[in-house]
mmCIF file of C-alpha atoms in Angstrom:
data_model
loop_
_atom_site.group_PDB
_atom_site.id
_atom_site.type_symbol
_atom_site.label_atom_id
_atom_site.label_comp_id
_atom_site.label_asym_id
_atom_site.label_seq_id
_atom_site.Cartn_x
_atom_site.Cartn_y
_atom_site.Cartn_z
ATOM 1 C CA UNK Z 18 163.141 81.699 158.458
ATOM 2 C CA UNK Z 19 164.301 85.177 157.622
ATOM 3 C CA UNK Z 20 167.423 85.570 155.864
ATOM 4 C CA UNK Z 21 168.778 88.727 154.972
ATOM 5 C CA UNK Z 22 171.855 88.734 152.353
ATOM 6 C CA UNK Z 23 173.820 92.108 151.400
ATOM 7 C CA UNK Z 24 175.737 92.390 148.034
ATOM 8 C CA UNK Z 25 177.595 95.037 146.024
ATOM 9 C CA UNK Z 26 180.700 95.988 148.772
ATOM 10 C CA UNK Z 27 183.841 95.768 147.275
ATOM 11 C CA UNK Z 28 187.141 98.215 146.870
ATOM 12 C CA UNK Z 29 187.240 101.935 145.163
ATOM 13 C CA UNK Z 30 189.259 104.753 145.227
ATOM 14 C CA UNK Z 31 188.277 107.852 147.434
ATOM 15 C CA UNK Z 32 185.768 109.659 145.262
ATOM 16 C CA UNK Z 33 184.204 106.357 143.512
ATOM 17 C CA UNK Z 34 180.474 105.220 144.129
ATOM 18 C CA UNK Z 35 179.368 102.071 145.075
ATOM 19 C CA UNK Z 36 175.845 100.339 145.326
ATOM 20 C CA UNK Z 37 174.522 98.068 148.055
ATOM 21 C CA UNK Z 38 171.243 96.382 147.914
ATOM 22 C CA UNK Z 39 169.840 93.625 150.440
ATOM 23 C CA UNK Z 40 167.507 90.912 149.210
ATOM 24 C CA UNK Z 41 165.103 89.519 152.485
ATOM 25 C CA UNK Z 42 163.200 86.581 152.309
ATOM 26 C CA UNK Z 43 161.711 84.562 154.277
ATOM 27 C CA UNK Z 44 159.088 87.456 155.761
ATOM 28 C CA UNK Z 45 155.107 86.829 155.208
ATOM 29 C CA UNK Z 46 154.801 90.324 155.164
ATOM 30 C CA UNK Z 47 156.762 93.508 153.851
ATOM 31 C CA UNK Z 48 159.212 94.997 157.323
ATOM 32 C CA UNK Z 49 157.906 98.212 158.520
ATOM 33 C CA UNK Z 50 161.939 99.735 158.627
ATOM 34 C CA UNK Z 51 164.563 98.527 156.975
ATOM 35 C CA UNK Z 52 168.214 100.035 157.393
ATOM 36 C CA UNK Z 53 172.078 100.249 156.755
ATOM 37 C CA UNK Z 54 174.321 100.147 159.579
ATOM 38 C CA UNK Z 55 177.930 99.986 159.619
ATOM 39 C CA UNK Z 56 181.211 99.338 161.518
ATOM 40 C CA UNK Z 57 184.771 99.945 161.341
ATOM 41 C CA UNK Z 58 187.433 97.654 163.299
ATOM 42 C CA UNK Z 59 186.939 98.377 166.953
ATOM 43 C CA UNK Z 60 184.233 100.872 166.715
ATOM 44 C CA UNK Z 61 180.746 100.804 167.745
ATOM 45 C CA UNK Z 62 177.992 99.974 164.850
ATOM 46 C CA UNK Z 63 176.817 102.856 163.189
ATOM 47 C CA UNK Z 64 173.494 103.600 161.881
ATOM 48 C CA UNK Z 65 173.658 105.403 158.567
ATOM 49 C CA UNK Z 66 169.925 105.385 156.771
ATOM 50 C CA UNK Z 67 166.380 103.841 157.199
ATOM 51 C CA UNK Z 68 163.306 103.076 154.929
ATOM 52 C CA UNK Z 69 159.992 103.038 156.094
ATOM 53 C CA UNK Z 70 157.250 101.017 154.836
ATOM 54 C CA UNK Z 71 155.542 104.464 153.982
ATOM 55 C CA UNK Z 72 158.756 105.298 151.590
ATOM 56 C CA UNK Z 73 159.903 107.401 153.919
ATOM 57 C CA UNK Z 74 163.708 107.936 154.443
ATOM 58 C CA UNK Z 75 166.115 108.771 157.215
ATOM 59 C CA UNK Z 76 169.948 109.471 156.745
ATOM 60 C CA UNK Z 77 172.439 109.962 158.871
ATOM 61 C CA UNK Z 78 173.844 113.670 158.705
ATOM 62 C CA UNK Z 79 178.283 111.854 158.521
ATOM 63 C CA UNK Z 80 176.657 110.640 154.837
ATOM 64 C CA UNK Z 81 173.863 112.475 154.364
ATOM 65 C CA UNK Z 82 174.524 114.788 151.286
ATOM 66 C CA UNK Z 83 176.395 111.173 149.570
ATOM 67 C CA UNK Z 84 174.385 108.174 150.559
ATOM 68 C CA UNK Z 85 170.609 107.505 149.439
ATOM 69 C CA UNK Z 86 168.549 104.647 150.498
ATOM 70 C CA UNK Z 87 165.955 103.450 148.634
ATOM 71 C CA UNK Z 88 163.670 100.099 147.777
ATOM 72 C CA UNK Z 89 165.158 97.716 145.503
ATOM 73 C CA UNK Z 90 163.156 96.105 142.570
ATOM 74 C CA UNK Z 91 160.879 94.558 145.072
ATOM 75 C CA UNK Z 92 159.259 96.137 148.390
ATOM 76 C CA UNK Z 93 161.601 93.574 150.508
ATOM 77 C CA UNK Z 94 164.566 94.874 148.867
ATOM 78 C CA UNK Z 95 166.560 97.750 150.058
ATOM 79 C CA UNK Z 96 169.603 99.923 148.192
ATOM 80 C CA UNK Z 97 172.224 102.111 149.446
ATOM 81 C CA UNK Z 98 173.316 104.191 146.879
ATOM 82 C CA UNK Z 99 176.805 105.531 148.230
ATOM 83 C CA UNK Z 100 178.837 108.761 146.399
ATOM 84 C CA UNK Z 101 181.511 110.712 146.670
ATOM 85 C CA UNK Z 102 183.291 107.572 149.278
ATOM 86 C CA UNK Z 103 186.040 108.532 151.930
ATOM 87 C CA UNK Z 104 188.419 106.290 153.153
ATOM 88 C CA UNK Z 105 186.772 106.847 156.632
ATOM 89 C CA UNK Z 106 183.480 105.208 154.862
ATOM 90 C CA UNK Z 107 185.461 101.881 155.037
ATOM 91 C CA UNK Z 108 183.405 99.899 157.316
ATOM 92 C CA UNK Z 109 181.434 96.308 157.076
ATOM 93 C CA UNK Z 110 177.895 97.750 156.107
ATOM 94 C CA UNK Z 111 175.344 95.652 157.953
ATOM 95 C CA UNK Z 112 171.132 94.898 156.203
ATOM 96 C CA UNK Z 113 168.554 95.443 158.857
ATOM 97 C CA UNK Z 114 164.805 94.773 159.376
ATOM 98 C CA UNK Z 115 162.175 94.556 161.760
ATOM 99 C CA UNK Z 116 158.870 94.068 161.543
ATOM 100 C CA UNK Z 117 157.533 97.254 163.314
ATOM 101 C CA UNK Z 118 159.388 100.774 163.124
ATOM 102 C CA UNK Z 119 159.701 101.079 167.181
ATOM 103 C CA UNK Z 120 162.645 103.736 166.118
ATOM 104 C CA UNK Z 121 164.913 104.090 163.148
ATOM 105 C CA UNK Z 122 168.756 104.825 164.343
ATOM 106 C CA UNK Z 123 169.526 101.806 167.137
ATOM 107 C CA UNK Z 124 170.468 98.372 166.611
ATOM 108 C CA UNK Z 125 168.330 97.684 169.274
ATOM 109 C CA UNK Z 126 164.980 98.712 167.205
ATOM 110 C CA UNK Z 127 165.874 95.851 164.732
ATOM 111 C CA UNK Z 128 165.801 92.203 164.682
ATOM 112 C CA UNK Z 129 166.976 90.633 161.631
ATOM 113 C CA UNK Z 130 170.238 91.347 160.277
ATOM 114 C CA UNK Z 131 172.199 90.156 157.647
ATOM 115 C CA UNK Z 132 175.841 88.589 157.499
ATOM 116 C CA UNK Z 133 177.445 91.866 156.216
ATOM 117 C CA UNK Z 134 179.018 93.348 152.964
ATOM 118 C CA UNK Z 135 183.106 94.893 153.018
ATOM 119 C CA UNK Z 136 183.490 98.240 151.916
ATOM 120 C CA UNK Z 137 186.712 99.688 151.714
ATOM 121 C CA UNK Z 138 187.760 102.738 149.902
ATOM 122 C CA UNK Z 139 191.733 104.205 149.807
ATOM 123 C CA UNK Z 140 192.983 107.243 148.831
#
């Protein structure tokens, strides 16, 4: 069974720097894309960065210049390094794979998601 399980949300002050990183298990193989999505109280999910199995990284142009995805200490790991946070970054930031990269930026292109990790950041 796949689980996916996010860690390292918490609070901070506008301006701090947090790190996310989301541990899968369960797969027989590495995912092809793995992303962080996120979503505020009554507001659509968000996509905000992918990693390809190739190491090859998408961002989301609202975070771009202050969040960087990366692998974590194994290939089924995945960070979000997050700078510079605004209180409009305060969101429950969502772990996502899937097993083929059939896009990068919809929820719809992935199929295993974890339970979610708080983020909130005042001023």
């Amino acid at each position: 069974q796949v689980r996916l399980v996010e860690s390292g949300g918490g609070s901070v002050q506008a301006g701090g720097s947090l790190e996310l990183s989301c541990v899968v298990s369960g797969w027989t193989y590495r995912p092809k894309c793995m992303a962080w999505f996120r979503q505020a109280p009554g507001k659509e999910r968000e996509w905000v960065a992918t990693i390809d199995s190739d190491d090859t990284t998408y961002t989301a142009n609202s975070v771009k210049d202050r969040f960087t995805i990366s692998e974590g200490y194994t290939k089924n790991d995945v960070n979000l390094q997050m700078n510079s946070l605004k209180p409009e970054d305060t969101a429950m930031y969502y772990c996502a794979a899937d097993s083929r990269c059939r896009g990068v930026s919809s929820p719809d292109d992935f199929r295993d998601w974890g339970q979610g990790t708080q983020v909130t950041v005042s001023l």
